[in-house]
Short mmCIF file of C-alpha atoms and ligand atoms in Angstrom, two decimals:
data_model
loop_
_atom_site.label_atom_id
_atom_site.label_comp_id
_atom_site.label_asym_id
_atom_site.label_seq_id
_atom_site.Cartn_x
_atom_site.Cartn_y
_atom_site.Cartn_z
CA MET A 1 166.32 141.85 36.99
CA ALA A 2 166.70 142.51 33.26
CA THR A 3 163.54 143.33 31.30
CA PRO A 4 162.42 140.14 29.55
CA SER A 5 163.13 140.48 25.86
CA LEU A 6 160.81 137.72 24.66
CA VAL A 7 157.26 139.05 24.72
CA ASP A 8 154.53 137.47 22.61
CA PRO A 9 151.71 139.24 20.72
CA PHE A 10 149.44 138.89 23.79
CA GLN A 11 151.96 140.73 26.00
CA ARG A 12 153.03 137.55 27.80
CA ALA A 13 156.73 137.55 28.74
CA ILE A 14 158.36 134.21 27.94
CA THR A 15 160.61 133.37 30.87
CA TYR A 16 160.20 129.61 31.16
CA LEU A 17 161.70 127.06 28.77
CA ARG A 18 160.93 123.35 28.97
CA VAL A 19 163.43 121.19 27.14
CA SER A 20 162.88 117.60 26.13
CA VAL A 21 166.38 116.12 25.92
CA THR A 22 165.32 112.72 24.60
CA ASP A 23 162.21 111.02 23.29
CA ARG A 24 163.35 107.72 24.82
CA CYS A 25 162.17 106.28 28.09
CA ASP A 26 162.62 103.21 30.24
CA PHE A 27 158.84 103.16 30.94
CA ARG A 28 155.89 102.88 28.56
CA CYS A 29 153.08 104.67 30.41
CA VAL A 30 149.76 103.86 28.79
CA TYR A 31 148.67 107.50 28.40
CA CYS A 32 152.03 108.55 26.96
CA MET A 33 153.46 105.85 24.68
CA THR A 34 152.57 102.69 22.86
CA GLU A 35 154.41 99.56 23.95
CA HIS A 36 156.47 99.44 20.78
CA MET A 37 157.41 103.04 20.19
CA ALA A 38 159.73 103.87 17.32
CA PHE A 39 162.32 106.34 18.59
CA LEU A 40 164.22 108.96 16.63
CA PRO A 41 167.58 108.20 15.05
CA LYS A 42 170.47 109.78 16.95
CA ALA A 43 171.43 112.16 14.10
CA GLU A 44 168.06 113.88 14.51
CA LEU A 45 168.76 114.76 18.13
CA LEU A 46 170.47 117.92 19.23
CA SER A 47 173.87 117.02 20.66
CA LEU A 48 174.59 117.95 24.28
CA GLU A 49 176.71 120.86 22.96
CA GLU A 50 173.85 122.06 20.76
CA LEU A 51 171.44 121.82 23.69
CA ASP A 52 173.85 123.89 25.77
CA ARG A 53 174.17 126.51 23.01
CA LEU A 54 170.43 126.80 22.41
CA CYS A 55 169.48 126.91 26.10
CA SER A 56 172.16 129.53 26.68
CA VAL A 57 170.72 131.69 23.89
CA PHE A 58 167.30 131.45 25.56
CA VAL A 59 168.84 132.40 28.92
CA GLY A 60 170.46 135.39 27.20
CA LEU A 61 166.97 136.37 25.97
CA GLY A 62 165.51 136.44 29.48
CA VAL A 63 164.51 132.84 30.23
CA ARG A 64 164.81 132.44 34.02
CA LYS A 65 163.53 128.93 34.52
CA LEU A 66 164.70 125.82 32.70
CA ARG A 67 162.91 122.52 33.13
CA ILE A 68 164.56 119.44 31.64
CA THR A 69 162.18 116.70 30.61
CA GLY A 70 161.63 114.05 27.96
CA GLY A 71 160.99 111.13 27.42
CA GLU A 72 162.96 110.29 30.51
CA PRO A 73 165.70 112.93 30.79
CA LEU A 74 167.92 110.82 33.04
CA VAL A 75 168.26 108.02 30.46
CA ARG A 76 169.94 110.34 27.93
CA LYS A 77 173.58 109.31 27.73
CA GLY A 78 175.90 111.92 29.22
CA ILE A 79 173.03 114.08 30.49
CA MET A 80 175.02 115.11 33.58
CA THR A 81 177.49 116.88 31.25
CA PHE A 82 174.58 119.07 30.15
CA PHE A 83 173.39 119.70 33.72
CA ARG A 84 176.96 120.58 34.74
CA ALA A 85 177.10 123.07 31.84
CA MET A 86 173.81 124.69 32.92
CA ARG A 87 175.18 125.19 36.44
CA ARG A 88 177.01 128.31 35.19
CA HIS A 89 173.67 130.04 34.52
CA VAL A 90 172.48 129.24 38.03
CA GLU A 91 175.73 130.47 39.54
CA SER A 92 175.70 133.69 37.52
CA GLY A 93 172.14 134.41 38.71
CA ALA A 94 170.82 134.40 35.12
CA LEU A 95 168.61 131.41 35.95
CA ASP A 96 166.32 131.42 38.98
CA GLU A 97 165.75 127.72 38.61
CA LEU A 98 167.21 124.67 36.91
CA THR A 99 164.95 121.67 37.41
CA LEU A 100 163.64 118.49 35.85
CA THR A 101 160.63 116.23 35.53
CA THR A 102 161.51 112.56 35.87
CA ASN A 103 159.92 109.19 36.36
CA GLY A 104 162.36 108.69 39.24
CA SER A 105 163.88 105.44 38.01
CA GLN A 106 167.43 106.86 37.85
CA LEU A 107 167.30 109.24 40.81
CA SER A 108 169.21 106.96 43.15
CA ARG A 109 172.15 107.24 40.74
CA PHE A 110 171.95 110.94 40.00
CA ALA A 111 170.38 112.80 42.96
CA ALA A 112 173.68 113.96 44.50
CA ASP A 113 175.09 115.04 41.09
CA LEU A 114 171.95 117.03 40.37
CA VAL A 115 172.34 118.90 43.66
CA ALA A 116 175.96 119.65 42.73
CA CYS A 117 174.71 121.14 39.44
CA GLY A 118 172.44 123.61 41.21
CA VAL A 119 169.18 121.67 41.00
CA ARG A 120 167.07 122.30 44.11
CA ARG A 121 163.76 120.61 43.30
CA VAL A 122 162.55 117.77 41.12
CA ASN A 123 159.13 116.71 39.91
CA VAL A 124 158.66 112.96 40.08
CA SER A 125 155.73 111.33 38.30
CA LEU A 126 153.94 108.76 40.42
CA ASP A 127 150.29 107.96 39.78
CA THR A 128 149.75 105.18 42.29
CA LEU A 129 151.11 103.65 45.50
CA ASP A 130 150.02 100.17 44.47
CA PRO A 131 152.93 98.22 42.88
CA ALA A 132 150.64 96.13 40.63
CA LYS A 133 148.79 99.20 39.39
CA PHE A 134 152.10 100.97 38.91
CA ARG A 135 153.18 98.11 36.68
CA ALA A 136 149.91 98.27 34.73
CA ILE A 137 150.21 102.04 34.14
CA THR A 138 153.94 102.21 33.34
CA ARG A 139 154.11 98.75 31.71
CA TRP A 140 157.89 98.51 32.28
CA GLY A 141 158.42 100.47 35.50
CA ARG A 142 159.51 99.03 38.81
CA PHE A 143 157.76 100.61 41.77
CA GLY A 144 160.52 99.87 44.30
CA GLN A 145 163.13 101.53 42.12
CA VAL A 146 161.06 104.72 41.93
CA LEU A 147 160.46 104.76 45.70
CA ASP A 148 164.20 104.35 46.27
CA GLY A 149 164.81 107.20 43.83
CA ILE A 150 162.40 109.49 45.67
CA GLU A 151 164.08 108.65 48.97
CA ALA A 152 167.53 109.28 47.50
CA ALA A 153 166.39 112.64 46.14
CA ALA A 154 165.02 113.72 49.51
CA ALA A 155 168.15 112.47 51.29
CA ALA A 156 170.34 114.49 48.90
CA GLY A 157 168.39 117.61 49.86
CA LEU A 158 166.19 117.93 46.77
CA GLY A 159 162.65 119.16 47.21
CA VAL A 160 160.34 116.57 45.68
CA LYS A 161 157.00 117.31 44.09
CA ILE A 162 154.92 114.32 43.05
CA ASN A 163 152.90 114.57 39.82
CA ALA A 164 149.96 112.22 39.44
CA VAL A 165 147.81 111.98 36.35
CA ALA A 166 144.18 111.58 37.46
CA LEU A 167 142.72 108.50 35.79
CA ARG A 168 139.15 107.43 36.36
CA GLY A 169 138.85 103.77 37.14
CA VAL A 170 142.60 103.54 37.76
CA ASN A 171 143.80 105.76 40.62
CA ASP A 172 140.60 107.59 41.59
CA GLY A 173 140.31 105.36 44.66
CA GLU A 174 143.79 106.37 45.83
CA ILE A 175 143.62 110.13 45.93
CA HIS A 176 143.35 110.24 49.74
CA ASP A 177 146.27 107.83 50.14
CA LEU A 178 148.40 109.95 47.83
CA VAL A 179 147.60 113.10 49.85
CA ALA A 180 148.42 111.34 53.12
CA TRP A 181 151.60 109.75 51.77
CA CYS A 182 152.95 113.00 50.32
CA GLY A 183 151.86 114.98 53.38
CA ALA A 184 153.74 112.63 55.71
CA ARG A 185 156.93 112.99 53.64
CA GLY A 186 156.76 116.73 53.03
CA HIS A 187 156.27 116.37 49.26
CA ASP A 188 153.94 118.65 47.36
CA LEU A 189 151.47 116.72 45.24
CA THR A 190 150.05 117.90 41.92
CA PHE A 191 147.21 116.24 40.09
CA ILE A 192 147.14 116.54 36.29
CA GLU A 193 144.19 115.98 33.99
CA VAL A 194 144.83 113.44 31.28
CA MET A 195 145.33 115.17 27.96
CA PRO A 196 144.52 113.90 24.46
CA MET A 197 148.07 113.51 23.17
CA GLY A 198 149.23 111.24 20.39
CA ASP A 199 147.47 108.32 18.86
CA LEU A 200 147.83 105.60 21.43
CA GLY A 201 145.60 103.00 19.87
CA ASN A 202 142.40 101.94 21.56
CA GLU A 203 142.81 103.59 24.98
CA ASP A 204 139.91 105.95 25.20
CA ARG A 205 140.84 109.19 26.93
CA LEU A 206 137.20 110.08 27.55
CA ASP A 207 136.68 106.96 29.66
CA GLN A 208 139.71 107.82 31.77
CA TYR A 209 138.97 111.50 32.11
CA TYR A 210 138.52 112.45 35.77
CA SER A 211 138.02 116.19 35.97
CA LEU A 212 139.98 117.88 38.71
CA LYS A 213 136.82 119.70 39.69
CA ALA A 214 135.35 116.29 40.62
CA LEU A 215 138.65 115.16 42.12
CA ARG A 216 138.84 118.23 44.32
CA ARG A 217 135.26 117.72 45.48
CA ASP A 218 136.15 114.11 46.35
CA LEU A 219 139.27 115.24 48.26
CA GLU A 220 137.20 117.69 50.27
CA SER A 221 135.12 114.85 51.68
CA ARG A 222 138.15 114.04 53.83
CA TRP A 223 140.61 116.97 53.81
CA THR A 224 140.30 120.67 54.48
CA LEU A 225 141.71 122.49 51.48
CA VAL A 226 142.51 126.18 51.71
CA ASP A 227 143.42 127.91 48.45
CA THR A 228 146.74 129.69 48.42
CA THR A 229 147.96 132.32 46.01
CA GLU A 230 151.37 130.60 45.80
CA ARG A 231 152.59 129.78 42.31
CA THR A 232 155.74 127.88 41.40
CA GLY A 233 156.21 129.37 37.95
CA GLY A 234 154.07 126.68 36.31
CA PRO A 235 150.37 126.34 35.59
CA ALA A 236 149.38 124.63 38.90
CA ARG A 237 146.99 126.26 41.37
CA TYR A 238 147.67 125.21 44.96
CA ALA A 239 145.69 124.55 48.10
CA ARG A 240 147.05 123.89 51.58
CA VAL A 241 145.84 120.66 53.23
CA LEU A 242 145.22 121.71 56.82
CA GLU A 243 145.46 118.17 58.23
CA THR A 244 148.93 117.47 56.76
CA GLY A 245 150.33 120.97 56.28
CA GLY A 246 151.25 119.92 52.73
CA ARG A 247 150.22 121.44 49.44
CA VAL A 248 148.08 119.95 46.71
CA GLY A 249 148.24 121.43 43.22
CA PHE A 250 145.84 121.13 40.32
CA ILE A 251 146.84 121.38 36.68
CA THR A 252 143.60 121.73 34.82
CA PRO A 253 144.17 122.32 31.14
CA LEU A 254 140.68 121.07 30.38
CA THR A 255 138.45 122.50 33.06
CA HIS A 256 140.30 125.76 33.57
CA ASN A 257 141.94 127.46 30.66
CA PHE A 258 145.21 128.82 32.09
CA CYS A 259 146.52 130.09 28.78
CA GLU A 260 146.14 133.78 29.61
CA SER A 261 149.08 133.61 32.02
CA CYS A 262 151.23 131.29 29.89
CA ASN A 263 154.92 132.20 30.18
CA ARG A 264 156.51 129.14 28.56
CA VAL A 265 157.57 127.47 25.36
CA ARG A 266 158.79 123.93 24.73
CA LEU A 267 161.87 122.74 22.90
CA THR A 268 161.98 119.18 21.60
CA CYS A 269 165.09 117.02 21.47
CA THR A 270 165.28 117.67 17.73
CA GLY A 271 165.36 121.44 18.16
CA GLN A 272 161.74 122.07 17.25
CA LEU A 273 160.20 124.84 19.31
CA PHE A 274 156.52 124.45 20.20
CA MET A 275 154.93 127.68 21.23
CA CYS A 276 151.90 125.94 22.77
CA LEU A 277 151.49 122.40 24.16
CA GLY A 278 148.08 122.08 22.54
CA GLN A 279 148.75 123.59 19.11
CA ASP A 280 150.85 122.56 16.14
CA ALA A 281 152.61 125.93 15.71
CA ASP A 282 156.33 125.22 15.72
CA ALA A 283 159.70 126.55 14.58
CA ASP A 284 162.78 124.64 13.44
CA LEU A 285 165.66 125.98 15.55
CA ARG A 286 168.00 123.12 14.68
CA SER A 287 168.44 124.40 11.11
CA ALA A 288 169.32 127.88 12.33
CA LEU A 289 171.74 126.37 14.83
CA ARG A 290 173.48 124.06 12.36
CA ALA A 291 173.61 126.59 9.51
CA HIS A 292 175.46 129.11 11.70
CA PRO A 293 177.89 127.23 13.94
CA GLY A 294 179.78 130.28 15.22
CA ASP A 295 177.04 132.90 15.14
CA ASP A 296 174.06 133.06 17.50
CA ALA A 297 172.43 136.10 15.88
CA PRO A 298 170.40 134.05 13.34
CA VAL A 299 169.31 131.73 16.17
CA VAL A 300 168.12 134.73 18.19
CA ARG A 301 166.17 135.98 15.16
CA ALA A 302 164.56 132.54 14.66
CA ILE A 303 163.51 132.45 18.33
CA GLU A 304 162.08 135.97 18.22
CA ALA A 305 160.15 135.19 15.04
CA ALA A 306 158.74 132.05 16.71
CA ILE A 307 157.61 133.93 19.84
CA ALA A 308 155.85 136.44 17.59
CA ARG A 309 153.70 133.49 16.43
CA LYS A 310 152.81 132.11 19.87
CA PRO A 311 149.13 131.10 19.78
CA LYS A 312 146.69 132.60 22.26
CA GLY A 313 145.76 129.20 23.71
CA HIS A 314 144.91 125.56 23.19
CA ASP A 315 141.62 124.05 22.05
CA PHE A 316 141.45 120.85 24.12
CA ASP A 317 137.84 120.21 24.96
CA TYR A 318 136.02 117.14 26.27
CA SER A 319 132.77 118.94 26.93
CA ARG A 320 130.97 117.68 23.85
CA GLN A 321 131.65 114.07 24.79
CA THR A 322 134.28 113.74 22.10
CA VAL A 323 137.97 114.44 22.32
CA ALA A 324 138.31 117.76 20.52
CA GLY A 325 141.47 119.75 19.91
CA ARG A 326 143.63 116.62 19.98
CA VAL A 327 147.21 117.10 18.80
CA SER A 328 148.87 114.20 17.07
CA ARG A 329 152.30 114.25 18.68
CA HIS A 330 153.14 112.33 21.83
CA MET A 331 153.82 113.99 25.18
CA SER A 332 157.26 112.34 25.17
CA HIS A 333 158.06 114.28 22.00
CA THR A 334 156.94 117.72 23.15
CA GLY A 335 158.10 117.19 26.72
CA GLY A 336 155.39 117.02 29.37
N1 SAM B 401 159.51 110.79 31.94
C1 SAM B 401 159.32 111.92 32.78
C2 SAM B 401 158.13 111.71 33.71
O1 SAM B 401 157.35 110.78 33.48
O2 SAM B 401 158.01 112.49 34.64
C3 SAM B 401 159.19 113.23 32.06
C4 SAM B 401 158.36 113.26 30.80
S1 SAM B 401 156.63 112.90 31.01
C5 SAM B 401 156.06 113.07 29.34
C6 SAM B 401 156.06 114.35 31.85
C7 SAM B 401 154.72 114.29 32.49
O3 SAM B 401 153.74 114.18 31.49
C8 SAM B 401 154.52 113.12 33.44
O4 SAM B 401 154.11 113.61 34.69
C9 SAM B 401 153.43 112.33 32.78
O5 SAM B 401 152.61 111.70 33.73
C10 SAM B 401 152.70 113.39 32.00
N2 SAM B 401 151.91 112.87 30.88
C11 SAM B 401 152.29 112.04 29.88
N3 SAM B 401 151.26 111.81 29.03
C12 SAM B 401 150.20 112.54 29.49
C13 SAM B 401 148.86 112.73 29.06
N4 SAM B 401 148.39 112.15 27.97
N5 SAM B 401 148.08 113.55 29.79
C14 SAM B 401 148.54 114.17 30.91
N6 SAM B 401 149.79 114.04 31.37
C15 SAM B 401 150.62 113.22 30.67
FE1 SF4 B 402 158.19 107.73 30.07
FE2 SF4 B 402 157.35 109.84 31.41
FE3 SF4 B 402 156.05 109.04 29.19
FE4 SF4 B 402 155.91 107.56 31.36
S1 SF4 B 402 155.15 109.65 31.15
S2 SF4 B 402 156.35 106.81 29.29
S3 SF4 B 402 157.87 107.85 32.28
S4 SF4 B 402 158.09 109.83 29.28
#
């Protein structure tokens, strides 16, 4: 394997790029968007060709894992053209993994195409198994459509990991059902702590905050969890559930600061690079891209200069009973 050429000031090699390909979505999850979001004009977005060019530059600089996200990546028009283009990096061995995070609504349509593009696993966000609650959380989502999508993905041979945001007073009574449901279907399950992103009006993140320390303690009243050292390239820590044989992961940005092993950066659909999910440090790669249509060298320099400014970590903190360290942008903009 080539030596990674993107190394930040804290000696962390950057090998994982998350790319938000659109800020649009067919759902309006309460912790992610307001009901009447204003979306970006099309001219602001990187074209599919520009996304290809920029991702390919990152791959050339040692990125080995590409996660496509959004907004909802599968609602971006023509997105399969982009996935097909990325297949060449999987086939050449430059990429270890091409994957995506999706709400699942379009998976019935695209699962087989994704497999043909070299995708092997998908993360599907599903916070509840109760159709009414699902409607309340996603506002516009249809539960049956997502279940069909998950089934189609599994039938096409994709590994499915379920992501559930832990929300006190919303899905805290369902954590055992989620473990049993995923265990029976062979899906890994990862719980995520709700993060203070964007200004979403009067929803109070502190009220909904359910620490994964408490969640894990609650899970252990029914399941035997054995910690594993397995990592999947992301920030989750995993435990094996002895009763189901499945794995449960915990992404704990608030109770456990995982920044010291951070290997990733995030690209927005407008070509802004965020060096940390929880900080405002960014770099405008779109300008470099558009100013030099036939020459990647200035783009490489812009990326290297950005990595040299990667912050040490985020400052999210609920411990003082206020939401500290909040960043103003929405998760759908940065790419969750
Ligand atoms: N639309 C796709 C989906 O829902 O999977 C991809 C984008 S979405 C922004 C990525 C992930 O971020 C989802 O799992 C979602 O639940 C999570 N997310 C969104 N807002 C969040 C918040 N405020 N705190 C924690 N996770 C959040
Ligand atoms: Fe859409 Fe995903 Fe945000 Fe829900 S979490 S509104 S599905 S981008």
